[in-house]
Coordinates of C-alpha atoms in Angstrom, one line a residue:
M1 CA 220.7 111.1 68.7
K2 CA 221.0 114.2 66.6
K3 CA 224.3 116.1 65.9
S4 CA 225.8 118.0 63.0
I5 CA 228.6 116.3 61.1
F6 CA 231.1 119.0 61.8
R7 CA 230.0 119.8 65.3
S8 CA 232.4 117.2 66.8
L9 CA 235.4 119.1 65.4
I10 CA 236.2 120.7 68.7
L11 CA 239.4 120.7 70.7
V12 CA 239.8 121.6 74.4
A13 CA 242.6 124.0 73.4
A14 CA 241.3 125.0 70.0
T15 CA 238.4 127.2 68.9
I16 CA 236.4 126.2 65.8
A17 CA 235.0 129.1 63.9
M18 CA 232.4 128.6 61.2
V19 CA 232.8 131.4 58.6
G20 CA 230.1 132.1 56.2
C21 CA 230.5 132.9 52.5
S22 CA 231.0 136.5 51.3
K23 CA 228.1 136.7 49.0
S24 CA 226.7 139.7 51.0
T25 CA 229.6 141.8 49.7
G26 CA 228.0 141.7 46.2
R27 CA 231.3 140.5 44.6
T28 CA 231.0 138.6 41.3
L29 CA 232.7 135.3 41.8
T30 CA 234.4 133.3 39.0
S31 CA 233.7 129.6 38.4
A32 CA 235.8 127.3 40.5
T33 CA 238.6 125.5 38.8
G34 CA 239.7 121.9 39.3
S35 CA 237.9 118.6 39.2
I36 CA 235.5 117.1 41.7
Y37 CA 237.2 115.4 44.6
E38 CA 240.5 117.3 44.1
C39 CA 242.0 119.3 47.0
L40 CA 244.8 121.9 47.0
V41 CA 246.9 122.0 50.1
V42 CA 248.7 125.2 50.8
I43 CA 251.5 124.5 53.2
D44 CA 255.1 125.4 53.9
D45 CA 256.3 121.8 54.4
Q46 CA 258.6 120.8 57.1
P47 CA 260.1 117.4 58.0
L48 CA 258.6 115.6 61.0
T49 CA 260.8 115.0 64.0
Q50 CA 261.4 111.4 65.0
E51 CA 259.1 111.9 68.0
Q52 CA 256.4 113.0 65.7
I53 CA 257.0 110.1 63.3
N54 CA 256.6 107.8 66.2
E55 CA 253.4 109.5 67.2
V56 CA 252.0 109.2 63.7
A57 CA 253.0 105.5 63.6
K58 CA 250.8 104.8 66.6
H59 CA 247.7 106.0 64.7
S60 CA 248.0 103.6 61.8
L61 CA 246.8 106.2 59.3
V62 CA 247.8 103.9 56.4
N63 CA 246.9 100.2 56.6
E64 CA 248.7 97.3 54.9
A65 CA 246.2 97.1 52.0
S66 CA 246.4 100.9 51.2
G67 CA 247.5 102.2 47.9
Y68 CA 249.3 105.0 49.7
T69 CA 252.9 103.8 49.9
K70 CA 254.9 107.0 50.7
P71 CA 256.6 107.1 54.1
I72 CA 255.0 109.8 56.3
A73 CA 258.0 112.0 56.9
S74 CA 256.8 115.6 56.6
L75 CA 253.8 117.7 57.5
Y76 CA 252.4 117.5 53.9
D77 CA 252.8 113.7 54.0
L78 CA 250.7 113.6 57.1
V79 CA 248.0 115.7 55.4
E80 CA 248.1 113.7 52.2
A81 CA 247.9 110.4 54.1
V82 CA 244.4 111.5 55.4
M83 CA 243.0 113.5 52.4
G84 CA 244.4 110.9 49.9
A85 CA 243.5 107.8 51.9
D86 CA 241.8 104.9 50.2
M87 CA 238.0 105.1 49.9
P88 CA 236.5 102.1 51.7
C89 CA 234.8 99.2 49.8
M90 CA 236.0 100.0 46.3
P91 CA 237.0 97.3 43.9
Q92 CA 240.2 99.1 43.0
V93 CA 242.3 101.6 45.0
E94 CA 240.9 105.1 44.7
P95 CA 241.5 107.9 47.1
Y96 CA 239.0 110.2 48.8
F97 CA 240.7 113.1 47.1
R98 CA 243.4 113.7 44.6
V99 CA 245.7 116.0 46.5
N100 CA 248.1 118.7 45.2
K101 CA 250.5 121.0 47.1
V102 CA 251.7 124.6 46.8
T103 CA 253.6 126.7 49.3
T104 CA 252.2 130.0 50.7
T105 CA 254.4 132.0 48.4
Q106 CA 253.3 130.0 45.4
F107 CA 249.7 130.5 46.2
D108 CA 248.7 133.3 43.8
D109 CA 245.7 134.3 41.7
L110 CA 246.1 131.2 39.5
F111 CA 245.3 129.0 42.4
K112 CA 242.7 131.1 44.3
P113 CA 239.7 129.8 42.3
T114 CA 240.4 126.2 43.2
R115 CA 237.2 124.4 44.3
N116 CA 238.7 122.8 47.5
I117 CA 241.5 124.4 49.4
L118 CA 243.1 123.4 52.7
F119 CA 245.4 126.0 54.3
V120 CA 247.9 124.9 56.9
D121 CA 249.5 128.0 58.5
I122 CA 252.0 127.4 61.3
N123 CA 253.4 130.6 62.9
P124 CA 254.2 131.1 66.6
Q125 CA 254.5 134.9 66.0
K126 CA 250.9 135.1 64.7
Y127 CA 249.0 132.5 66.7
T128 CA 248.8 131.7 70.4
Q129 CA 246.3 128.8 70.0
L130 CA 245.2 126.5 67.3
K131 CA 242.1 127.4 65.3
A132 CA 240.3 125.8 62.4
K133 CA 237.9 127.9 60.2
V134 CA 235.8 126.9 57.2
S135 CA 234.3 129.1 54.5
N136 CA 232.5 128.8 51.2
D137 CA 232.7 130.8 47.9
Y138 CA 235.4 133.2 48.8
W139 CA 237.4 133.5 45.6
S140 CA 235.1 131.4 43.3
T141 CA 232.0 129.3 43.3
P142 CA 231.4 126.6 44.2
Q143 CA 234.4 126.7 46.6
A144 CA 235.2 125.2 50.0
I145 CA 238.1 126.4 52.1
C146 CA 239.4 125.2 55.5
R147 CA 242.2 127.1 57.3
I148 CA 244.1 125.6 60.1
Q149 CA 246.2 128.1 62.1
S150 CA 248.6 126.7 64.6
P151 CA 251.4 128.2 66.8
S152 CA 253.5 125.1 66.5
E153 CA 254.1 122.0 64.4
E154 CA 253.5 119.8 67.5
E155 CA 250.0 121.2 68.0
F156 CA 249.1 120.8 64.4
V157 CA 250.3 117.2 64.3
S158 CA 248.3 116.3 67.3
Y159 CA 245.2 118.2 66.0
W160 CA 245.4 116.6 62.6
L161 CA 245.8 113.1 64.0
E162 CA 242.6 113.6 66.0
H163 CA 240.5 115.6 63.6
G164 CA 242.0 115.2 60.1
E165 CA 239.3 112.7 59.1
E166 CA 236.6 115.1 60.2
I167 CA 238.0 117.8 58.0
R168 CA 238.2 115.3 55.1
E169 CA 234.5 114.5 55.7
W170 CA 233.6 118.2 55.7
F171 CA 235.2 118.5 52.2
V172 CA 233.3 115.4 51.1
N173 CA 230.0 116.9 52.3
Q174 CA 230.7 120.1 50.4
E175 CA 231.0 118.1 47.2
I176 CA 227.8 116.2 48.0
K177 CA 225.9 119.4 48.6
R178 CA 227.1 120.8 45.2
Q179 CA 225.9 117.7 43.5
T180 CA 222.5 117.7 45.2
K181 CA 222.0 121.3 44.2
F182 CA 222.6 120.3 40.6
Y183 CA 220.0 117.6 40.8
R184 CA 217.3 120.1 41.8
A185 CA 217.3 121.5 38.3
S186 CA 215.8 118.4 36.5
T187 CA 214.2 115.4 38.1
N188 CA 212.3 112.3 37.0
K189 CA 208.7 113.3 37.9
A190 CA 207.2 109.9 37.4
A191 CA 209.7 108.2 39.8
R192 CA 209.3 110.9 42.4
A193 CA 205.5 110.5 42.1
I194 CA 205.8 106.8 43.0
L195 CA 207.7 107.7 46.2
Q196 CA 205.4 110.7 47.0
Q197 CA 202.4 108.3 47.0
Q198 CA 204.1 106.5 49.9
G199 CA 204.9 109.8 51.7
Y200 CA 208.5 110.0 50.6
D201 CA 210.5 112.1 48.1
M202 CA 213.9 112.0 46.5
L203 CA 215.6 114.1 43.8
I204 CA 216.0 111.4 41.3
P205 CA 217.7 112.9 38.2
E206 CA 215.8 113.0 34.9
D207 CA 218.4 110.8 33.2
Y208 CA 217.6 107.9 35.5
M209 CA 214.9 105.7 33.8
L210 CA 212.2 104.1 35.8
I211 CA 212.6 100.3 35.5
M212 CA 210.4 98.8 38.2
D213 CA 207.8 99.6 40.8
T214 CA 206.7 96.4 42.5
V215 CA 205.7 94.6 45.8
L216 CA 207.7 91.6 47.0
S217 CA 206.3 89.2 49.6
G218 CA 206.2 85.6 50.7
A219 CA 209.0 83.9 48.8
T220 CA 212.2 82.4 50.3
T221 CA 215.4 83.7 48.8
Y222 CA 219.1 83.0 49.6
S223 CA 221.9 85.3 50.6
L224 CA 225.5 84.0 50.7
R225 CA 224.9 83.3 54.4
N226 CA 221.3 82.5 55.2
P227 CA 218.0 81.5 53.6
I228 CA 215.6 84.4 54.2
T229 CA 211.9 85.0 53.6
V230 CA 210.9 88.3 52.2
A231 CA 208.3 89.1 54.8
P232 CA 206.7 91.3 55.7
E233 CA 205.7 93.0 52.4
V234 CA 208.4 95.0 50.6
R235 CA 207.7 97.9 48.2
L236 CA 210.5 98.5 45.8
M237 CA 211.3 101.0 43.1
W238 CA 214.2 100.7 40.7
C239 CA 215.7 103.4 38.4
C240 CA 218.8 103.2 36.1
N241 CA 221.1 105.5 34.2
N242 CA 222.7 103.3 31.5
K243 CA 224.1 106.0 29.3
G244 CA 227.7 105.7 28.1
S245 CA 230.1 103.1 29.3
M246 CA 229.1 103.2 33.0
R247 CA 225.8 102.0 34.5
R248 CA 224.4 103.6 37.6
D249 CA 221.4 102.0 39.4
L250 CA 219.2 103.3 42.2
V251 CA 216.8 101.3 44.3
V252 CA 214.5 102.3 47.1
Y253 CA 212.7 99.7 49.1
T254 CA 210.5 99.9 52.2
Y255 CA 209.1 97.5 54.7
P256 CA 207.4 97.7 58.2
Y257 CA 209.6 98.2 61.2
T258 CA 209.1 95.1 63.3
D259 CA 212.6 94.3 64.8
D260 CA 214.7 96.3 67.2
K261 CA 217.8 94.8 65.5
T262 CA 216.9 96.3 62.1
F263 CA 219.7 98.9 62.1
T264 CA 222.5 96.4 62.6
I265 CA 224.8 95.4 59.8
D266 CA 223.8 91.7 59.8
Y267 CA 220.1 92.5 59.6
L268 CA 220.5 95.1 56.8
N269 CA 222.9 92.9 54.8
D270 CA 220.5 90.0 55.0
K271 CA 217.6 92.1 54.0
R272 CA 219.6 93.5 51.1
D273 CA 220.3 90.0 49.8
A274 CA 216.7 88.9 50.3
V275 CA 215.3 91.9 48.3
L276 CA 217.8 92.5 45.6
S277 CA 218.4 88.8 44.7
R278 CA 214.7 88.8 43.7
V279 CA 214.9 91.6 41.2
V280 CA 218.5 92.0 40.0
S281 CA 220.0 89.3 37.8
A282 CA 222.3 88.9 34.8
S283 CA 221.8 87.2 31.4
V284 CA 222.5 83.7 32.8
E285 CA 219.4 81.9 34.0
G286 CA 219.4 81.4 37.8
S287 CA 221.9 84.3 38.4
Y288 CA 221.2 87.0 41.0
M289 CA 222.8 89.8 42.8
G290 CA 224.6 89.1 46.1
T291 CA 226.8 90.9 48.5
E292 CA 230.5 90.3 48.8
Y293 CA 231.4 89.3 52.4
K294 CA 234.8 87.6 52.2
V295 CA 237.1 89.8 50.1
M296 CA 235.9 93.1 51.4
P297 CA 233.1 92.9 54.0
P298 CA 230.5 95.7 54.0
Q299 CA 231.1 98.6 56.4
L300 CA 228.4 100.3 58.5
R301 CA 228.5 103.8 60.1
S302 CA 226.0 106.4 61.3
I303 CA 225.8 109.7 59.4
I304 CA 223.7 112.8 59.6
V305 CA 221.3 113.7 56.7
Q306 CA 218.5 116.2 56.2
E307 CA 217.9 118.3 59.3
D308 CA 220.2 116.5 61.7
E309 CA 218.4 113.2 61.2
Q310 CA 220.4 110.0 61.9
C311 CA 221.0 107.6 59.0
T312 CA 222.6 104.2 58.8
E313 CA 225.1 104.0 55.9
I314 CA 226.5 100.8 54.5
R315 CA 229.3 100.6 51.9
G316 CA 230.2 97.4 50.2
L317 CA 230.7 95.4 47.0
W318 CA 228.0 93.6 45.1
K319 CA 228.5 90.7 42.7
I320 CA 226.5 88.4 40.5
I321 CA 226.0 84.9 41.8
N322 CA 225.7 81.9 39.4
G323 CA 226.4 84.1 36.4
E324 CA 228.8 86.4 34.7
A325 CA 231.8 87.9 36.6
M326 CA 230.1 91.2 37.3
G327 CA 230.2 93.4 40.3
G328 CA 231.0 96.8 41.7
P329 CA 230.6 99.2 44.7
Y330 CA 227.4 100.2 46.4
V331 CA 226.3 102.5 49.1
S332 CA 223.0 102.5 51.0
H333 CA 221.2 104.8 53.4
T334 CA 218.6 103.3 55.7
R335 CA 216.3 105.4 57.9
L336 CA 213.1 104.9 59.9
D337 CA 209.9 106.5 58.8
Q338 CA 208.8 107.6 62.2
V339 CA 205.3 108.6 61.0
N340 CA 204.3 105.3 59.3
G341 CA 206.6 102.9 61.1
R342 CA 208.4 101.7 58.0
V343 CA 212.1 101.2 57.3
V344 CA 213.3 102.9 54.1
T345 CA 216.5 101.9 52.3
A346 CA 217.9 103.8 49.3
E347 CA 220.9 102.3 47.5
A348 CA 223.1 103.3 44.6
F349 CA 225.3 100.7 42.9
I350 CA 227.7 101.1 40.0
Y351 CA 228.9 98.8 37.2
A352 CA 231.8 100.0 35.2
A353 CA 234.2 97.2 34.2
G354 CA 237.8 98.4 34.0
Q355 CA 237.0 102.0 34.9
K356 CA 237.6 104.2 37.9
K357 CA 234.4 104.5 39.9
R358 CA 234.9 107.0 42.7
N359 CA 233.3 110.0 41.0
A360 CA 230.4 108.1 39.6
L361 CA 229.6 106.5 42.9
R362 CA 229.9 109.8 44.8
Q363 CA 227.5 111.5 42.3
A364 CA 225.0 108.7 42.6
E365 CA 225.5 108.7 46.4
A366 CA 224.5 112.3 46.5
I367 CA 221.0 111.4 45.4
L368 CA 220.6 109.3 48.6
Y369 CA 221.1 112.5 50.7
T370 CA 218.0 114.0 49.1
L371 CA 215.7 111.2 50.5
S372 CA 212.9 112.9 52.4
L373 CA 210.7 111.1 54.9
P374 CA 207.5 112.4 56.4
Q375 CA 209.4 113.9 59.3
D376 CA 211.7 115.8 56.8
S377 CA 211.2 118.4 54.1
I378 CA 212.9 119.0 50.8
E379 CA 213.3 122.7 50.0

């Protein structure tokens, strides 16, 4: 099933308009200000009514384990609770976005170059129906802007409760696109050549060192749940960026598609344990990488990559078994090579003891979006 990530952002009573960038005007744009995964919200804040607060409470925007502890009592609180929600499957609380707020009168030339801007404009004199519009590179580059125009607070609250997460996902995808564009400038040609020999490609950055290119088959390994045999044959490539105080690893492994249950969370988790326990270990003899299932179980969802191609994403935590207290977050993309009948999994995992990991994981995750199978093309 093919669909664009933002195509579902449609209301019965609201028109979604996709607005292109204004590069055709020939204007020279300044460089965007602000850090990655920061968002400026331009809003004239108003308190929620008790009825609206009750409506918000039904949606459980903030779960009990969340680091977001503010009561949702105003329009901005409602926006922040979504944009600043906890990222899933992280070892410590880190939000999707760091969110800042200004009013419409405060929004001046100082703020216009901000890289991510969400406008909330509620005005019954100007609007008769709710509309959401997105644009890129209007005042600066790279820049992503979403404008929500509503004739009433009630319509905005209902709209945001239903589609706020989709808008947050759109901003996330803009950051990922910026990162993948950056990777095109300099890639590891040797690692890419290994993938290209198999009919694949990926924009692996030049600062990721090739560690391993191997074939696994025949041996029985153990996950935290089941003994598993690595069969049929698995081809694996492993690259690593170990510069500085943070380590970023990237693995790509493929195997024949033989089971219609392949794209389920249990199958893919067991396959991950079977494969990575064979190649990733720590300094203690007998140690190996495993997946954390109890504290924070992995989460699966379907996403869209390349040209509307379906991809299975899993986020979770990894840890070292029978060894040092090591672990961190990981994210994987699994797709079917329709031409050769093989399953392809690309995974990024991070180790950074005592450090925030969101930005590093997102930057490594962006590499996964460049994975190209025979049915795709990389520009």
